[in-house]
Short mmCIF file of C-alpha atoms in Angstrom, two decimals:
data_model
loop_
_atom_site.label_atom_id
_atom_site.label_comp_id
_atom_site.label_asym_id
_atom_site.label_seq_id
_atom_site.Cartn_x
_atom_site.Cartn_y
_atom_site.Cartn_z
CA UNK I 82 20.43 -98.27 -8.45
CA UNK I 83 19.31 -95.54 -10.58
CA UNK I 84 15.82 -94.99 -7.97
CA UNK I 85 13.58 -92.08 -10.55
CA UNK I 86 12.57 -94.73 -12.29
CA UNK I 87 9.52 -96.88 -10.35
CA UNK I 88 11.95 -100.69 -10.04
CA UNK I 89 9.70 -103.54 -8.68
CA UNK I 90 11.84 -105.83 -5.88
CA UNK I 91 10.64 -108.04 -3.57
CA UNK I 92 10.17 -106.04 -1.38
CA UNK I 93 7.54 -104.24 -3.65
CA UNK I 94 7.76 -100.74 -5.66
CA UNK I 95 10.72 -98.09 -4.34
CA UNK I 96 8.62 -95.01 -3.04
CA UNK I 97 9.48 -92.19 -3.73
CA UNK I 98 9.80 -90.97 -0.29
CA UNK I 99 13.04 -93.25 0.86
CA UNK I 100 14.44 -94.30 -2.73
CA UNK I 101 14.75 -97.75 -0.61
CA UNK I 102 11.83 -100.66 -1.06
CA UNK I 103 9.71 -101.09 1.57
CA UNK I 104 10.33 -103.85 2.62
CA UNK I 105 14.44 -102.59 3.06
CA UNK I 106 12.98 -99.52 4.87
CA UNK I 107 10.86 -101.56 7.58
CA UNK I 108 13.68 -103.66 8.40
CA UNK I 109 16.29 -100.33 9.06
CA UNK I 110 13.03 -99.01 11.52
CA UNK I 111 12.49 -102.57 13.41
CA UNK I 112 16.28 -101.94 13.82
CA UNK I 113 16.22 -98.86 15.07
CA UNK I 114 14.21 -99.72 17.82
CA UNK I 115 16.54 -102.49 18.60
CA UNK I 116 19.18 -99.81 19.12
CA UNK I 117 16.91 -98.22 21.54
CA UNK I 118 16.33 -101.88 23.00
CA UNK I 119 19.70 -102.48 23.64
CA UNK I 120 20.60 -99.31 24.75
CA UNK I 121 18.43 -99.74 28.09
CA UNK I 122 19.76 -102.68 28.36
CA UNK I 123 23.66 -101.60 28.11
CA UNK I 124 23.35 -98.58 29.83
CA UNK I 125 21.91 -100.03 32.75
CA UNK I 126 24.69 -101.79 32.58
CA UNK I 127 26.72 -99.33 32.27
CA UNK I 128 24.81 -97.47 34.72
CA UNK I 129 25.09 -100.15 37.49
CA UNK I 130 28.22 -100.71 37.14
CA UNK I 131 29.08 -96.96 37.37
CA UNK I 132 27.47 -96.98 41.21
CA UNK I 133 28.76 -100.22 42.30
CA UNK I 134 31.20 -101.44 40.85
CA UNK I 135 32.70 -103.95 43.37
CA UNK I 136 29.66 -106.19 42.67
CA UNK I 137 31.06 -106.54 39.79
CA UNK I 138 34.18 -108.81 38.65
CA UNK I 139 37.86 -108.44 37.31
CA UNK I 140 37.33 -108.30 32.73
CA UNK I 141 38.42 -111.79 32.76
CA UNK I 142 38.82 -113.71 36.47
CA UNK I 143 35.02 -114.78 36.36
CA UNK I 144 33.47 -114.85 32.58
CA UNK I 145 36.05 -116.79 30.01
CA UNK I 146 37.68 -113.94 27.42
CA UNK I 147 39.27 -116.72 25.07
CA UNK I 148 35.99 -118.31 24.48
CA UNK I 149 34.27 -115.38 23.60
CA UNK I 150 36.34 -113.88 21.66
CA UNK I 151 36.62 -116.91 19.35
CA UNK I 152 32.62 -116.49 20.18
CA UNK I 153 33.44 -112.88 18.83
CA UNK I 154 35.09 -113.91 15.37
CA UNK I 155 32.52 -116.53 14.20
CA UNK I 156 29.50 -114.23 14.66
CA UNK I 157 32.04 -112.29 12.01
CA UNK I 158 32.57 -115.22 9.86
CA UNK I 159 29.08 -115.24 9.50
CA UNK I 160 28.42 -111.99 8.41
CA UNK I 161 30.69 -112.09 5.75
CA UNK I 162 29.18 -116.27 4.38
CA UNK I 163 25.66 -113.51 5.11
CA UNK I 164 26.68 -110.68 2.84
CA UNK I 165 28.62 -113.27 0.49
CA UNK I 166 25.19 -114.54 -0.10
CA UNK I 167 24.46 -111.61 -0.70
CA UNK I 168 26.73 -110.18 -3.27
CA UNK I 169 26.41 -114.31 -5.06
CA UNK I 170 22.56 -113.11 -5.64
CA UNK I 171 22.82 -110.23 -6.58
CA UNK I 172 25.10 -111.58 -9.57
CA UNK I 173 22.33 -114.24 -10.05
CA UNK I 174 24.55 -117.12 -8.59
CA UNK I 175 22.28 -119.58 -7.05
CA UNK I 176 23.94 -122.09 -5.63
CA UNK I 177 26.65 -119.64 -4.68
CA UNK I 178 23.55 -118.17 -2.39
CA UNK I 179 22.53 -121.77 -1.18
CA UNK I 180 26.73 -122.79 0.24
CA UNK I 181 26.48 -119.24 1.76
CA UNK I 182 23.39 -119.34 3.76
CA UNK I 183 24.62 -122.93 4.44
CA UNK I 184 27.60 -121.73 5.64
CA UNK I 185 25.88 -118.85 7.80
CA UNK I 186 23.09 -120.66 9.26
CA UNK I 187 26.51 -122.98 10.73
CA UNK I 188 27.81 -120.84 12.13
CA UNK I 189 25.50 -118.89 13.91
CA UNK I 190 24.42 -122.33 15.13
CA UNK I 191 28.44 -122.72 15.86
CA UNK I 192 27.66 -119.39 18.04
CA UNK I 193 24.83 -120.40 20.03
CA UNK I 194 26.60 -123.62 20.64
CA UNK I 195 29.14 -121.80 22.29
CA UNK I 196 27.14 -119.90 24.42
CA UNK I 197 24.48 -122.47 25.63
CA UNK I 198 28.37 -124.67 26.12
CA UNK I 199 29.91 -120.94 28.20
CA UNK I 200 26.41 -121.07 30.20
CA UNK I 201 26.57 -124.11 32.15
CA UNK I 202 29.74 -123.59 32.64
CA UNK I 203 29.32 -120.76 34.34
CA UNK I 204 26.29 -121.78 36.10
CA UNK I 205 28.99 -124.58 37.69
CA UNK I 206 30.69 -122.62 38.67
CA UNK I 207 28.01 -120.44 41.50
CA UNK I 208 27.89 -117.62 38.54
CA UNK I 209 23.47 -117.17 38.37
CA UNK I 210 21.17 -114.38 37.57
CA UNK I 211 19.64 -113.58 41.01
CA UNK I 212 21.74 -115.42 43.77
CA UNK I 213 22.84 -113.13 46.65
CA UNK I 214 25.96 -115.51 48.01
CA UNK I 215 27.99 -116.70 44.53
CA UNK I 216 30.53 -119.12 44.69
CA UNK I 217 32.37 -117.06 42.15
CA UNK I 218 33.93 -112.89 42.88
CA UNK I 219 30.93 -111.23 42.19
CA UNK I 220 26.86 -109.75 42.88
CA UNK I 221 23.65 -111.01 41.76
CA UNK I 222 23.96 -107.49 40.04
CA UNK I 223 26.56 -109.13 37.78
CA UNK I 224 24.37 -112.54 36.82
CA UNK I 225 21.93 -110.10 36.43
CA UNK I 226 23.16 -107.53 34.02
CA UNK I 227 25.00 -110.25 32.14
CA UNK I 228 22.42 -112.84 32.14
CA UNK I 229 19.50 -110.58 31.27
CA UNK I 230 22.17 -108.79 28.23
CA UNK I 231 23.61 -112.42 26.94
CA UNK I 232 20.04 -113.48 26.91
CA UNK I 233 17.96 -111.07 24.84
CA UNK I 234 21.24 -111.03 22.16
CA UNK I 235 20.80 -115.07 22.20
CA UNK I 236 17.91 -115.16 21.11
CA UNK I 237 17.62 -112.35 18.67
CA UNK I 238 21.04 -114.87 17.44
CA UNK I 239 18.40 -118.10 17.79
CA UNK I 240 15.23 -115.91 15.87
CA UNK I 241 17.69 -114.94 13.12
CA UNK I 242 18.83 -118.74 12.56
CA UNK I 243 15.71 -119.53 12.32
CA UNK I 244 14.71 -116.95 10.00
CA UNK I 245 18.05 -117.95 8.20
CA UNK I 246 17.12 -121.54 7.57
CA UNK I 247 13.89 -120.43 6.12
CA UNK I 248 15.57 -117.79 3.93
CA UNK I 249 17.76 -120.82 2.89
CA UNK I 250 14.42 -123.60 2.57
CA UNK I 251 13.15 -120.55 -0.05
CA UNK I 252 16.55 -120.77 -2.02
CA UNK I 253 16.30 -124.27 -2.40
CA UNK I 254 13.34 -123.46 -3.96
CA UNK I 255 15.11 -121.20 -6.33
CA UNK I 256 12.42 -118.49 -5.19
CA UNK I 257 15.99 -115.90 -5.31
CA UNK I 258 16.71 -114.43 -7.98
CA UNK I 259 18.33 -111.70 -9.25
CA UNK I 260 15.39 -109.24 -9.91
CA UNK I 261 14.48 -110.50 -6.94
CA UNK I 262 16.26 -111.00 -3.29
CA UNK I 263 14.66 -108.19 -1.20
CA UNK I 264 14.33 -111.44 1.46
CA UNK I 265 17.80 -112.21 1.64
CA UNK I 266 18.87 -108.33 1.91
CA UNK I 267 16.67 -107.84 4.53
CA UNK I 268 17.37 -111.17 6.15
CA UNK I 269 21.40 -109.71 5.65
CA UNK I 270 20.28 -106.49 7.52
CA UNK I 271 19.37 -108.40 10.86
CA UNK I 272 21.89 -110.57 10.81
CA UNK I 273 24.82 -108.40 10.45
CA UNK I 274 22.81 -105.74 13.47
CA UNK I 275 23.07 -109.05 16.23
CA UNK I 276 26.67 -109.32 15.09
CA UNK I 277 27.25 -105.10 15.26
CA UNK I 278 25.09 -105.61 19.13
CA UNK I 279 27.03 -108.51 20.02
CA UNK I 280 30.37 -106.77 18.41
CA UNK I 281 29.88 -103.79 21.69
CA UNK I 282 28.51 -106.75 24.02
CA UNK I 283 31.31 -108.32 23.09
CA UNK I 284 33.70 -105.51 24.78
CA UNK I 285 31.14 -103.78 27.04
CA UNK I 286 30.20 -106.89 29.38
CA UNK I 287 34.01 -109.82 29.38
CA UNK I 288 36.94 -106.53 28.45
CA UNK I 289 36.10 -103.98 30.94
CA UNK M 44 8.10 -96.10 -16.16
CA UNK M 45 7.30 -99.18 -14.05
CA UNK M 46 10.08 -101.95 -15.76
CA UNK M 47 9.15 -105.15 -16.01
CA UNK M 48 10.40 -106.65 -13.45
CA UNK M 49 11.87 -110.25 -15.73
CA UNK M 50 13.87 -108.34 -17.64
CA UNK M 51 14.84 -105.90 -15.23
CA UNK M 52 18.81 -106.48 -14.35
CA UNK M 53 18.93 -105.04 -10.72
CA UNK M 54 22.49 -104.09 -11.76
CA UNK M 55 23.43 -102.13 -8.55
CA UNK M 56 24.77 -98.97 -9.51
CA UNK M 57 27.38 -98.35 -6.50
CA UNK M 58 30.62 -99.94 -6.30
CA UNK M 59 31.14 -103.07 -4.32
CA UNK M 60 32.65 -102.54 -0.84
CA UNK M 61 35.61 -105.16 -0.42
CA UNK M 62 34.08 -107.67 1.95
CA UNK M 63 36.61 -110.69 2.55
CA UNK M 64 39.22 -106.93 3.25
CA UNK M 65 36.62 -105.20 6.15
CA UNK M 66 36.77 -109.45 7.52
CA UNK M 67 40.31 -109.50 8.42
CA UNK M 68 39.88 -105.55 10.20
CA UNK M 69 36.95 -106.56 11.87
CA UNK M 70 39.66 -110.00 12.97
CA UNK M 71 42.44 -107.63 13.68
CA UNK M 72 40.46 -105.41 15.84
CA UNK M 73 38.81 -108.06 18.01
CA UNK M 74 42.37 -109.64 18.61
CA UNK M 75 44.01 -105.93 19.07
CA UNK M 76 40.96 -105.28 21.83
CA UNK M 77 41.47 -108.52 23.99
CA UNK M 78 45.01 -108.00 23.41
CA UNK M 79 44.82 -103.80 25.10
CA UNK M 80 42.56 -105.91 28.35
CA UNK M 81 44.98 -106.86 29.69
CA UNK M 82 47.63 -104.78 28.76
CA UNK M 83 47.24 -102.96 32.15
CA UNK M 84 46.83 -99.55 30.91
CA UNK M 85 44.97 -97.18 33.20
CA UNK M 86 41.17 -97.64 33.63
CA UNK M 87 40.02 -94.70 32.03
CA UNK M 88 42.20 -95.06 29.19
CA UNK M 89 41.26 -98.68 29.18
CA UNK M 90 37.97 -98.15 28.78
CA UNK M 91 37.81 -95.41 26.39
CA UNK M 92 40.56 -97.22 23.74
CA UNK M 93 38.24 -100.13 23.62
CA UNK M 94 34.97 -98.67 23.87
CA UNK M 95 37.05 -96.71 20.70
CA UNK M 96 37.51 -100.13 18.77
CA UNK M 97 34.33 -101.26 19.78
CA UNK M 98 32.32 -98.97 17.65
CA UNK M 99 34.98 -98.59 14.58
CA UNK M 100 34.64 -102.78 14.00
CA UNK M 101 30.47 -101.85 14.64
CA UNK M 102 30.72 -98.73 12.21
CA UNK M 103 32.42 -101.12 9.76
CA UNK M 104 29.56 -103.49 9.77
CA UNK M 105 27.51 -100.39 9.36
CA UNK M 106 29.00 -99.33 5.94
CA UNK M 107 30.02 -102.21 4.69
CA UNK M 108 27.79 -104.87 5.97
CA UNK M 109 24.14 -103.54 5.82
CA UNK M 110 25.79 -101.57 2.83
CA UNK M 111 24.70 -98.30 4.81
CA UNK M 112 27.51 -96.21 2.56
CA UNK M 113 25.37 -96.75 0.02
CA UNK M 114 22.19 -96.26 0.33
CA UNK M 115 20.06 -92.47 -0.47
CA UNK M 116 21.02 -89.41 2.22
CA UNK M 117 17.91 -89.61 3.54
CA UNK M 118 17.85 -93.05 4.71
CA UNK M 119 21.39 -92.63 6.75
CA UNK M 120 19.74 -89.75 8.36
CA UNK M 121 16.93 -91.88 10.21
CA UNK M 122 19.37 -94.30 10.79
CA UNK M 123 22.38 -92.56 12.30
CA UNK M 124 19.30 -90.52 14.23
CA UNK M 125 18.56 -92.24 16.87
CA UNK M 126 22.19 -92.24 18.08
CA UNK M 127 22.30 -89.53 20.02
CA UNK M 128 18.72 -90.12 22.36
CA UNK M 129 20.77 -93.88 23.33
CA UNK M 130 23.89 -91.89 24.00
CA UNK M 131 22.21 -89.08 26.08
CA UNK M 132 19.62 -91.33 27.89
CA UNK M 133 23.07 -93.09 29.07
CA UNK M 134 25.26 -90.07 29.87
CA UNK M 135 22.27 -88.59 31.71
CA UNK M 136 21.71 -90.83 34.55
CA UNK M 137 25.41 -91.95 34.56
CA UNK M 138 25.72 -88.32 36.44
CA UNK M 139 23.22 -89.42 38.94
CA UNK M 140 26.45 -90.87 40.11
#
């Protein structure tokens, strides 16, 4: 993108500073704060697990790895559909934008459904956040850290799905064009970030 | 010079990444991860390999899906800057044990 000429995108004029529209810069700054937020949660988990390894179960003993591996694949697929939606509107393809956005919403919602199902099963087996005694292996610390991390990520996905629905409604109203689609790009950044966090979480929480 | 937004054909000058290739890479790396987790390698080896694979996947998403690869250097520096701090935060406290 030729940054020397002042261009008008939905995100406002490209300021000389960073060379990207303000909307995108704002989202990136927000996502960087989210990096520190999830670093605190995941960092705490790593530290608590290093301090009390016996309070945590081995991979696959309490948590359902095949189910969450499928869920990881689902979220990766939703990243592809999101980036396809963006690529479509970059070429002015309104129909493609709408279809790919609908697919992203559907897969995001499925991810949440699978996570809810996983939680119900875990609670059935006695794996709950704070109770001292467990039916399943692992201590209160395991439940507390697990539900905190995956719960906050799930909340981010929920917010993302709701925002995606709003973006999709605007897409059907024809609000986005080849020359003006900053909202789609910004939404994409958030959605890919949520996928990126889950990639780290899935590995550290479920596989190690 | 402000271009009239109606006429502006925002032609992204950067080369389009191959989204499907990145997708296949992410899917394959996820399968490899699950395999490694239950391969029975030593604990430290397993952790190092898994964390390496997870970081690799995260970098792929950031570079090609979040288009960081095609952004101005200043934005890339801004995005990368907090990562060492995050690493230091965890490492510093880990050394307590």
